[in-house]
Tab-separated table of C-alpha atoms in Angstrom:
chain	number	residue	atom	x	y	z
A	1	MET	CA	65.499	-17.860	157.733
A	2	GLU	CA	62.768	-20.350	158.580
A	3	SER	CA	62.213	-18.849	162.037
A	4	GLN	CA	61.410	-15.496	160.435
A	5	SER	CA	59.140	-16.769	157.701
A	6	LEU	CA	55.535	-15.684	158.040
A	7	SER	CA	52.703	-16.717	155.765
A	8	ILE	CA	50.204	-14.222	154.391
A	9	GLU	CA	47.526	-16.332	156.077
A	10	THR	CA	49.156	-15.957	159.500
A	11	ILE	CA	49.454	-12.182	159.119
A	12	TRP	CA	45.860	-11.950	157.893
A	13	HIS	CA	44.524	-13.998	160.822
A	14	SER	CA	46.446	-11.807	163.257
A	15	LEU	CA	45.076	-8.603	161.721
A	16	ILE	CA	41.527	-9.961	161.740
A	17	ARG	CA	41.819	-10.995	165.384
A	18	GLU	CA	43.069	-7.566	166.419
A	19	ALA	CA	40.330	-5.872	164.400
A	20	LEU	CA	37.707	-8.045	166.089
A	21	ASN	CA	39.118	-7.161	169.482
A	22	LEU	CA	38.964	-3.465	168.637
A	23	THR	CA	35.382	-3.535	167.386
A	24	ASN	CA	33.883	-6.049	169.811
A	25	ASN	CA	35.309	-4.592	173.012
A	26	LEU	CA	33.021	-2.420	175.047
A	27	ASN	CA	34.239	1.080	175.744
A	28	ILE	CA	36.587	1.391	178.709
A	29	LEU	CA	33.991	2.986	180.972
A	30	ALA	CA	31.584	0.088	180.428
A	31	ILE	CA	34.371	-2.409	181.121
A	32	GLY	CA	35.158	-0.585	184.357
A	33	LYS	CA	31.507	-0.600	185.435
A	34	ASN	CA	31.254	-4.316	184.673
A	35	ALA	CA	34.418	-4.977	186.673
A	36	ARG	CA	33.064	-3.074	189.685
A	37	SER	CA	29.816	-5.025	189.565
A	38	ALA	CA	31.729	-8.296	189.251
A	39	ALA	CA	33.903	-7.366	192.237
A	40	PHE	CA	30.846	-7.172	194.485
A	41	SER	CA	29.685	-10.608	193.314
A	42	LEU	CA	33.159	-12.103	193.565
A	43	SER	CA	33.494	-10.997	197.193
A	44	GLU	CA	30.567	-13.318	197.990
A	45	THR	CA	31.858	-16.275	195.956
A	46	SER	CA	33.015	-19.230	198.043
A	47	ASP	CA	36.711	-20.019	198.358
A	48	GLN	CA	35.987	-23.582	197.264
A	49	VAL	CA	34.424	-22.526	193.957
A	50	ILE	CA	37.366	-20.217	193.221
A	51	SER	CA	39.866	-22.996	193.940
A	52	GLU	CA	37.895	-25.422	191.769
A	53	THR	CA	37.872	-22.855	188.949
A	54	LEU	CA	41.653	-22.477	189.066
A	55	ALA	CA	42.143	-26.246	189.157
A	56	LEU	CA	39.843	-26.589	186.138
A	57	PHE	CA	41.761	-23.825	184.345
A	58	SER	CA	44.951	-25.833	184.897
A	59	SER	CA	43.318	-28.944	183.466
A	60	LEU	CA	41.964	-27.068	180.448
A	61	ILE	CA	45.403	-25.604	179.720
A	62	GLN	CA	46.601	-29.180	179.334
A	63	LYS	CA	43.632	-30.069	177.134
A	64	ASN	CA	44.195	-27.029	174.892
A	65	ARG	CA	47.990	-27.153	174.965
A	66	ALA	CA	48.376	-27.517	171.189
A	67	LYS	CA	46.111	-24.521	170.441
A	68	ILE	CA	47.944	-22.348	172.959
A	69	LEU	CA	51.349	-23.243	171.524
A	70	GLU	CA	50.075	-22.636	167.991
A	71	ALA	CA	48.854	-19.161	168.955
A	72	ASN	CA	52.159	-18.466	170.686
A	73	ASP	CA	54.039	-19.533	167.578
A	74	GLU	CA	52.138	-16.857	165.619
A	75	ASP	CA	53.204	-14.219	168.145
A	76	VAL	CA	56.827	-15.361	168.079
A	77	LYS	CA	56.910	-15.284	164.265
A	78	LEU	CA	55.535	-11.750	164.253
A	79	ALA	CA	58.076	-10.698	166.883
A	80	LEU	CA	60.929	-12.133	164.820
A	81	LEU	CA	59.603	-10.352	161.749
A	82	ASN	CA	59.672	-7.125	163.773
A	83	ASN	CA	63.297	-7.794	164.792
A	84	ALA	CA	62.554	-8.224	168.494
A	85	ASN	CA	65.672	-8.911	170.564
A	86	LYS	CA	66.515	-12.257	172.157
A	87	ALA	CA	65.336	-11.209	175.610
A	88	SER	CA	61.917	-10.165	174.265
A	89	ILE	CA	61.558	-13.419	172.349
A	90	ASP	CA	62.479	-15.398	175.455
A	91	ARG	CA	59.841	-13.606	177.543
A	92	LEU	CA	57.231	-14.142	174.835
A	93	ARG	CA	57.924	-17.759	173.963
A	94	LEU	CA	56.024	-20.680	175.463
A	95	ASN	CA	57.207	-24.270	175.213
A	96	GLU	CA	56.196	-27.598	176.734
A	97	ASP	CA	58.052	-26.911	179.988
A	98	ARG	CA	56.558	-23.448	180.352
A	99	ILE	CA	53.065	-24.780	179.721
A	100	ASP	CA	53.726	-27.326	182.478
A	101	SER	CA	54.803	-24.456	184.707
A	102	LEU	CA	51.591	-22.525	183.960
A	103	GLN	CA	49.537	-25.537	184.983
A	104	ASN	CA	51.505	-26.049	188.176
A	105	VAL	CA	51.220	-22.393	189.144
A	106	MET	CA	47.434	-22.500	188.737
A	107	LEU	CA	47.266	-25.600	190.942
A	108	ASN	CA	49.553	-24.052	193.549
A	109	VAL	CA	47.411	-20.924	193.756
A	110	ALA	CA	44.266	-23.059	193.898
A	111	LYS	CA	45.630	-24.906	196.941
A	112	GLN	CA	46.553	-21.748	198.818
A	113	LYS	CA	44.502	-20.528	201.722
A	114	SER	CA	42.280	-17.602	200.805
A	115	PRO	CA	43.787	-14.295	201.952
A	116	VAL	CA	40.295	-12.820	202.379
A	117	ASP	CA	38.301	-12.797	205.654
A	118	GLN	CA	41.419	-13.403	207.723
A	119	ILE	CA	41.378	-11.837	211.191
A	120	LEU	CA	44.631	-9.924	211.532
A	121	GLU	CA	44.105	-8.802	215.112
A	122	THR	CA	41.386	-8.465	217.725
A	123	VAL	CA	41.135	-6.188	220.747
A	124	ILE	CA	38.554	-6.021	223.524
A	125	ARG	CA	38.003	-2.483	224.754
A	126	PRO	CA	37.257	-1.677	228.433
A	127	ASN	CA	33.662	-0.906	227.450
A	128	GLY	CA	33.246	-4.421	226.023
A	129	LEU	CA	33.522	-3.536	222.333
A	130	LYS	CA	35.216	-6.293	220.331
A	131	ILE	CA	37.183	-4.774	217.437
A	132	SER	CA	38.597	-7.089	214.766
A	133	LYS	CA	40.793	-6.139	211.818
A	134	VAL	CA	39.692	-8.344	208.895
A	135	THR	CA	41.135	-8.676	205.381
A	136	THR	CA	38.951	-7.734	202.412
A	137	PRO	CA	39.449	-7.658	198.626
A	138	ILE	CA	40.860	-4.468	197.144
A	139	GLY	CA	38.125	-4.485	194.483
A	140	VAL	CA	39.150	-3.983	190.850
A	141	ILE	CA	42.747	-4.462	189.733
A	142	GLY	CA	44.109	-3.422	186.350
A	143	VAL	CA	47.215	-5.169	185.042
A	144	ILE	CA	49.042	-3.860	181.971
A	145	PHE	CA	51.813	-6.124	180.747
A	146	GLU	CA	54.183	-6.640	177.829
A	147	SER	CA	55.462	-9.788	176.150
A	148	ARG	CA	55.049	-12.436	178.852
A	149	PRO	CA	51.893	-14.556	178.391
A	150	ASN	CA	52.397	-16.192	181.787
A	151	VAL	CA	51.619	-12.829	183.406
A	152	PHE	CA	48.049	-13.199	182.163
A	153	CYS	CA	47.646	-16.513	183.980
A	154	ASP	CA	49.417	-15.339	187.135
A	155	ALA	CA	47.446	-12.097	187.334
A	156	ALA	CA	44.072	-13.699	186.661
A	157	ALA	CA	44.701	-16.455	189.211
A	158	LEU	CA	45.973	-14.191	191.990
A	159	CYS	CA	43.145	-11.701	191.495
A	160	LEU	CA	40.566	-14.481	191.609
A	161	LYS	CA	42.165	-16.036	194.693
A	162	SER	CA	41.987	-12.694	196.497
A	163	LYS	CA	38.415	-12.125	195.217
A	164	ASN	CA	39.333	-9.104	193.107
A	165	SER	CA	37.922	-8.611	189.635
A	166	SER	CA	40.566	-7.816	187.049
A	167	ILE	CA	41.040	-5.953	183.788
A	168	LEU	CA	44.074	-7.319	181.963
A	169	LYS	CA	45.779	-5.491	179.109
A	170	PRO	CA	48.398	-7.527	177.192
A	171	GLY	CA	50.955	-6.002	174.882
A	172	SER	CA	50.263	-6.254	171.171
A	173	ASP	CA	53.115	-8.754	170.781
A	174	ALA	CA	51.353	-11.342	172.992
A	175	LEU	CA	47.762	-10.880	171.790
A	176	ASN	CA	47.308	-14.234	170.072
A	177	THR	CA	48.661	-16.212	173.013
A	178	VAL	CA	46.695	-14.269	175.612
A	179	GLN	CA	43.496	-14.596	173.602
A	180	ALA	CA	43.993	-18.373	173.460
A	181	LEU	CA	44.588	-18.527	177.222
A	182	TYR	CA	41.629	-16.227	177.881
A	183	ASP	CA	39.344	-18.476	175.844
A	184	VAL	CA	40.413	-21.385	178.052
A	185	LEU	CA	39.902	-19.380	181.244
A	186	LEU	CA	36.433	-18.267	180.124
A	187	GLN	CA	35.466	-21.917	179.749
A	188	ALA	CA	36.549	-22.610	183.331
A	189	LEU	CA	34.766	-19.506	184.643
A	190	THR	CA	31.574	-20.443	182.800
A	191	ASP	CA	31.641	-24.092	183.859
A	192	LYS	CA	31.990	-23.085	187.520
A	193	LYS	CA	29.365	-20.324	187.222
A	194	MET	CA	31.774	-17.636	188.359
A	195	PRO	CA	30.566	-13.997	188.278
A	196	GLU	CA	30.324	-12.588	184.776
A	197	ASN	CA	33.111	-10.140	183.868
A	198	CYS	CA	35.258	-11.066	186.875
A	199	VAL	CA	38.197	-11.296	184.433
A	200	GLN	CA	38.205	-9.062	181.341
A	201	ILE	CA	40.892	-8.320	178.766
A	202	LEU	CA	41.519	-5.291	176.596
A	203	GLY	CA	42.452	-6.643	173.219
A	204	SER	CA	44.000	-3.786	171.265
A	205	GLY	CA	47.484	-2.339	171.414
A	206	ASN	CA	46.044	1.146	171.855
A	207	ARG	CA	47.892	3.223	174.501
A	208	GLN	CA	44.908	5.578	174.707
A	209	GLU	CA	43.003	2.623	176.151
A	210	VAL	CA	45.618	2.331	178.867
A	211	LYS	CA	45.354	6.052	179.630
A	212	GLU	CA	41.596	5.740	180.047
A	213	LEU	CA	41.909	2.608	182.178
A	214	VAL	CA	44.312	4.156	184.697
A	215	GLY	CA	42.218	7.325	184.855
A	216	MET	CA	39.045	5.758	186.305
A	217	PRO	CA	39.321	5.879	190.121
A	218	ASP	CA	35.598	5.184	190.444
A	219	TYR	CA	35.997	1.794	188.772
A	220	VAL	CA	39.655	0.763	189.145
A	221	ASP	CA	41.292	0.583	192.586
A	222	VAL	CA	44.907	-0.168	191.705
A	223	VAL	CA	46.997	-0.651	188.559
A	224	ILE	CA	50.007	-2.938	188.184
A	225	PRO	CA	52.238	-2.411	185.121
A	226	ARG	CA	54.557	-5.214	184.009
A	227	GLY	CA	56.915	-4.027	181.309
A	228	GLY	CA	59.715	-1.702	180.319
A	229	ARG	CA	60.594	1.669	181.764
A	230	SER	CA	58.613	3.645	179.165
A	231	LEU	CA	55.390	1.758	179.957
A	232	VAL	CA	55.808	2.117	183.715
A	233	GLU	CA	56.669	5.817	183.484
A	234	PHE	CA	53.676	6.415	181.199
A	235	ILE	CA	51.324	4.744	183.669
A	236	LYS	CA	52.779	6.503	186.706
A	237	ASN	CA	52.413	9.858	184.952
A	238	GLU	CA	48.864	9.232	183.746
A	239	ALA	CA	47.363	7.216	186.608
A	240	LYS	CA	44.700	8.641	188.874
A	241	VAL	CA	44.704	5.425	190.898
A	242	PRO	CA	47.451	3.841	193.049
A	243	VAL	CA	50.204	2.021	191.131
A	244	PHE	CA	52.195	-1.014	192.303
A	245	ALA	CA	55.345	-1.084	190.181
A	246	HIS	CA	59.078	-0.951	189.716
A	247	LEU	CA	60.727	1.054	186.939
A	248	GLU	CA	63.665	-1.244	186.239
A	249	GLY	CA	65.558	-4.179	187.690
A	250	ILE	CA	69.024	-2.668	188.114
A	251	VAL	CA	70.256	-5.668	190.086
A	252	HIS	CA	73.703	-5.718	191.702
A	253	ILE	CA	75.915	-8.419	193.156
A	254	TYR	CA	78.703	-7.285	195.454
A	255	VAL	CA	81.512	-9.833	195.858
A	256	HIS	CA	82.973	-9.179	199.294
A	257	GLU	CA	86.648	-9.717	200.075
A	258	GLN	CA	85.709	-12.822	202.088
A	259	ALA	CA	83.506	-14.451	199.438
A	260	ASP	CA	84.040	-18.107	198.524
A	261	PHE	CA	85.394	-18.352	194.969
A	262	ASP	CA	83.467	-21.459	193.853
A	263	LEU	CA	80.226	-20.154	195.353
A	264	THR	CA	80.799	-16.805	193.646
A	265	LYS	CA	81.281	-18.390	190.218
A	266	ALA	CA	78.089	-20.440	190.533
A	267	VAL	CA	75.882	-17.668	191.935
A	268	VAL	CA	76.995	-14.965	189.486
A	269	LEU	CA	76.577	-17.291	186.505
A	270	ASN	CA	73.092	-18.376	187.579
A	271	SER	CA	72.088	-14.804	188.417
A	272	LYS	CA	72.908	-13.674	184.882
A	273	SER	CA	72.615	-16.603	182.490
A	274	ARG	CA	69.700	-18.681	183.758
A	275	ARG	CA	67.286	-16.181	182.170
A	276	PRO	CA	68.993	-12.901	181.275
A	277	GLY	CA	65.740	-11.232	180.223
A	278	ILE	CA	63.921	-11.239	183.567
A	279	CYS	CA	63.932	-8.386	186.071
A	280	GLY	CA	65.799	-10.454	188.677
A	281	ALA	CA	68.828	-11.004	186.446
A	282	VAL	CA	72.011	-9.356	187.711
A	283	GLU	CA	73.165	-6.393	185.627
A	284	THR	CA	76.184	-5.053	187.551
A	285	LEU	CA	78.913	-6.998	189.345
A	286	LEU	CA	80.865	-5.121	192.013
A	287	ILE	CA	84.098	-6.883	192.988
A	288	ASP	CA	85.891	-5.976	196.192
A	289	LYS	CA	89.520	-5.013	195.576
A	290	GLY	CA	90.687	-7.681	198.031
A	291	PHE	CA	88.769	-10.412	196.194
A	292	HIS	CA	89.916	-9.097	192.819
A	293	GLU	CA	93.571	-9.368	193.786
A	294	LYS	CA	93.110	-13.081	194.554
A	295	HIS	CA	90.380	-14.278	192.193
A	296	GLY	CA	89.128	-11.436	189.972
A	297	GLU	CA	90.965	-12.461	186.821
A	298	ASN	CA	89.833	-16.084	187.103
A	299	LEU	CA	86.239	-15.065	187.813
A	300	ILE	CA	86.022	-12.818	184.752
A	301	ASN	CA	87.701	-15.408	182.508
A	302	PHE	CA	85.186	-17.991	183.709
A	303	LEU	CA	82.189	-15.744	183.001
A	304	ILE	CA	83.490	-14.928	179.516
A	305	SER	CA	83.974	-18.651	178.840
A	306	GLN	CA	80.279	-19.107	179.663
A	307	GLY	CA	79.225	-16.652	176.958
A	308	ILE	CA	78.753	-13.543	179.096
A	309	GLU	CA	79.856	-10.237	177.590
A	310	ILE	CA	81.907	-8.360	180.177
A	311	ARG	CA	82.067	-4.572	180.211
A	312	ALA	CA	84.787	-3.300	182.546
A	313	ASN	CA	87.918	-1.193	182.773
A	314	LYS	CA	90.162	-3.153	180.385
A	315	LYS	CA	93.278	-1.916	182.183
A	316	LEU	CA	92.339	-3.968	185.250
A	317	PHE	CA	92.073	-7.313	183.438
A	318	ASN	CA	94.229	-9.334	181.089
A	319	ASN	CA	91.551	-10.471	178.649
A	320	ASN	CA	91.099	-9.149	175.120
A	321	PHE	CA	87.399	-10.093	175.058
A	322	ILE	CA	86.514	-7.460	177.653
A	323	ILE	CA	84.699	-4.397	176.279
A	324	ASP	CA	85.715	-1.069	177.778
A	325	ILE	CA	82.922	0.162	180.008
A	326	VAL	CA	81.246	3.553	179.683
A	327	GLU	CA	79.449	5.428	182.447
A	328	ASN	CA	75.994	4.680	181.024
A	329	ASP	CA	76.583	0.939	181.453
A	330	TYR	CA	76.177	1.398	185.203
A	331	GLY	CA	72.495	1.640	186.027
A	332	PHE	CA	71.477	0.094	182.695
A	333	GLU	CA	69.075	-2.847	182.447
A	334	PHE	CA	70.660	-4.962	179.703
A	335	LEU	CA	68.174	-7.867	179.874
A	336	ASP	CA	70.807	-9.796	177.941
A	337	ASN	CA	73.966	-11.835	178.586
A	338	ILE	CA	75.892	-8.637	179.319
A	339	LEU	CA	77.414	-7.730	182.668
A	340	ALA	CA	78.834	-4.409	183.826
A	341	VAL	CA	81.788	-4.962	186.176
A	342	LYS	CA	83.452	-2.560	188.595
A	343	ILE	CA	86.258	-3.001	191.119
A	344	VAL	CA	85.380	-1.249	194.406
A	345	GLU	CA	87.569	-0.387	197.373
A	346	ASP	CA	85.373	-1.914	200.059
A	347	ILE	CA	81.806	-2.554	201.202
A	348	ASP	CA	81.213	1.175	201.769
A	349	SER	CA	82.112	1.879	198.139
A	350	ALA	CA	79.825	-0.932	196.967
A	351	ILE	CA	76.890	0.386	198.989
A	352	SER	CA	77.506	3.911	197.708
A	353	HIS	CA	77.529	2.655	194.100
A	354	ILE	CA	74.273	0.726	194.576
A	355	ARG	CA	72.574	3.724	196.180
A	356	ASN	CA	73.665	5.860	193.239
A	357	TYR	CA	72.824	3.526	190.353
A	358	GLY	CA	70.351	1.002	191.769
A	359	SER	CA	66.577	0.840	191.410
A	360	ASN	CA	65.688	-0.542	194.883
A	361	HIS	CA	64.636	-3.806	193.255
A	362	THR	CA	67.069	-6.607	194.204
A	363	ASP	CA	70.668	-6.580	195.387
A	364	CYS	CA	72.976	-9.305	196.681
A	365	ILE	CA	76.173	-9.748	198.684
A	366	LEU	CA	78.441	-12.787	198.450
A	367	THR	CA	80.473	-13.249	201.619
A	368	GLU	CA	81.461	-15.636	204.400
A	369	ASN	CA	81.465	-12.711	206.838
A	370	LYS	CA	78.161	-12.411	208.722
A	371	SER	CA	78.891	-8.871	209.912
A	372	ALA	CA	79.407	-7.761	206.308
A	373	SER	CA	76.088	-9.243	205.162
A	374	GLU	CA	74.253	-7.658	208.110
A	375	LEU	CA	75.762	-4.269	207.267
A	376	PHE	CA	74.772	-4.695	203.599
A	377	PHE	CA	71.183	-5.516	204.593
A	378	LYS	CA	70.954	-2.659	207.080
A	379	ARG	CA	72.288	0.095	204.842
A	380	LEU	CA	70.475	-0.663	201.585
A	381	ASP	CA	66.812	0.055	200.893
A	382	SER	CA	66.112	-2.506	198.169
A	383	SER	CA	62.839	-4.439	198.171
A	384	ILE	CA	64.795	-7.713	198.121
A	385	LEU	CA	68.253	-8.280	199.600
A	386	LEU	CA	70.086	-11.596	199.315
A	387	CYS	CA	73.237	-13.131	200.722
A	388	ASN	CA	74.970	-16.037	198.963
A	389	ALA	CA	71.985	-16.803	196.718
A	390	SER	CA	71.099	-16.166	193.082
A	391	THR	CA	69.288	-12.916	192.361
A	392	GLN	CA	66.903	-14.930	190.180
A	393	PHE	CA	65.149	-15.979	193.393
A	394	ALA	CA	63.511	-12.538	193.243
A	395	ASP	CA	60.236	-14.190	192.296
A	396	GLY	CA	56.923	-14.687	194.054
A	397	GLY	CA	56.799	-18.383	193.218
A	398	GLU	CA	60.209	-18.884	194.830
A	399	PHE	CA	59.007	-16.966	197.893
A	400	GLY	CA	56.192	-19.481	198.342
A	401	PHE	CA	53.485	-17.120	197.082
A	402	GLY	CA	52.363	-19.595	194.385
A	403	ALA	CA	52.854	-16.883	191.769
A	404	GLU	CA	53.402	-13.145	191.570
A	405	ILE	CA	51.498	-10.397	189.856
A	406	GLY	CA	54.586	-8.190	189.843
A	407	ILE	CA	57.398	-6.840	191.996
A	408	SER	CA	56.889	-3.510	193.694
A	409	THR	CA	59.530	-1.087	194.909
A	410	ASN	CA	56.822	0.997	196.592
A	411	LYS	CA	57.021	1.448	200.339
A	412	LEU	CA	53.281	1.613	200.938
A	413	HIS	CA	50.919	-1.371	200.943
A	414	ALA	CA	52.830	-3.869	198.783
A	415	ARG	CA	56.604	-4.261	198.435
A	416	GLY	CA	58.691	-6.923	196.728
A	417	PRO	CA	56.951	-9.871	195.000
A	418	ILE	CA	53.177	-9.381	195.079
A	419	GLY	CA	51.163	-12.524	195.788
A	420	ALA	CA	47.480	-13.039	196.524
A	421	GLN	CA	48.017	-12.172	200.200
A	422	HIS	CA	49.136	-8.675	199.174
A	423	LEU	CA	46.062	-7.996	197.028
A	424	VAL	CA	43.857	-7.332	200.041
A	425	SER	CA	42.875	-4.377	202.158
A	426	PHE	CA	41.153	-4.563	205.531
A	427	GLN	CA	38.211	-3.244	207.480
A	428	TYR	CA	37.313	-3.117	211.157
A	429	HIS	CA	34.468	-5.259	212.465
A	430	VAL	CA	33.146	-3.798	215.711
A	431	ASN	CA	30.753	-5.840	217.854
A	432	GLY	CA	28.971	-4.447	220.876
A	433	ASN	CA	25.993	-5.229	223.090
A	434	GLY	CA	23.958	-2.062	222.876
A	435	THR	CA	27.164	-0.254	223.777
A	436	LEU	CA	26.746	3.528	224.061
A	437	ARG	CA	29.412	6.214	224.043
A	438	PRO	CA	29.201	8.447	227.110
């Protein structure tokens, strides 16, 4: 097939590029030291210069569009040669629209107010001390990601906006694309005289590199993994620094007895089929018995007609295209046009199922009953809960954050989509007038 053809020249160029990355990269300790030094300089860089840098990066993406797409085409060809699945190819692939989106995201982040040096609260003590809680950069952020080249742009932009230096580690499948984007970013950083080494990439696919990176608490303050369960588990097990992450997006939609049928069809279809390979795509559909008795058959027939593979108890439906479900299908992240379906007795049964199989990422209820949605929100502990809206809104850009560096299911510091405003810490500024403690 033409899409899987790969010239010897393309393979050779890819191997050379990876070899150059391996030999030219400094050792991980040196990269960490450079990042720490850059973080100090970046904290003193003006917000205006950072915004101008991001705007220039957006402009240079447009100017170098053809080169970026050419590099991405090399990555896609290699992925096809390695029999990558459709979801992986979709996450990896750039096209004209996605390049436009990259540009727009950079501009949106550039226009955002800086999250640094914001006064969160101020108190005046009886002795006259003025104590202010002020946001500060975290310092050095490591981001390890697979497949999606846009993560490079999002992570670099959000770290710069929050005045954090960054060390970015792409997966081996996206190396050519990320290198092309990094070359463009370096031009913007150089033109605007930004601190040297404020954004660095690790160019090899070596997991030992990752282990070293997440084991340097003196030089890396937090690590954010973006990838599959094995990557996230590896980092959580090896990290000696805090980790912002989620293991999987086991996303549920519960169709309540009082859900609107037309709304349900539209929301479930969009939640699965818009982009099946992203972490906000619905994986399990829970249908209330009362809704099923009225509309369940029609809903499932509609979803099948739209190309969605349905896995359910075949005895409960009159459709030969349904695949009999097995227990492992619940709690599985398909990242494909596949949907596990279960008929539940009531909202209590739905909540119990989600607690048992969910990943605390994103869950949704479809209902016209406000009390039911309030109960759903109150009793579940997911980072994102929705009512009557597509689960694919689980995205920092859609939350108004400009972009996201990841989605966290942690309960400390950052939770849900992580934007620039979440990549800050704080310190206390205490002003006195020769004030002495008695």
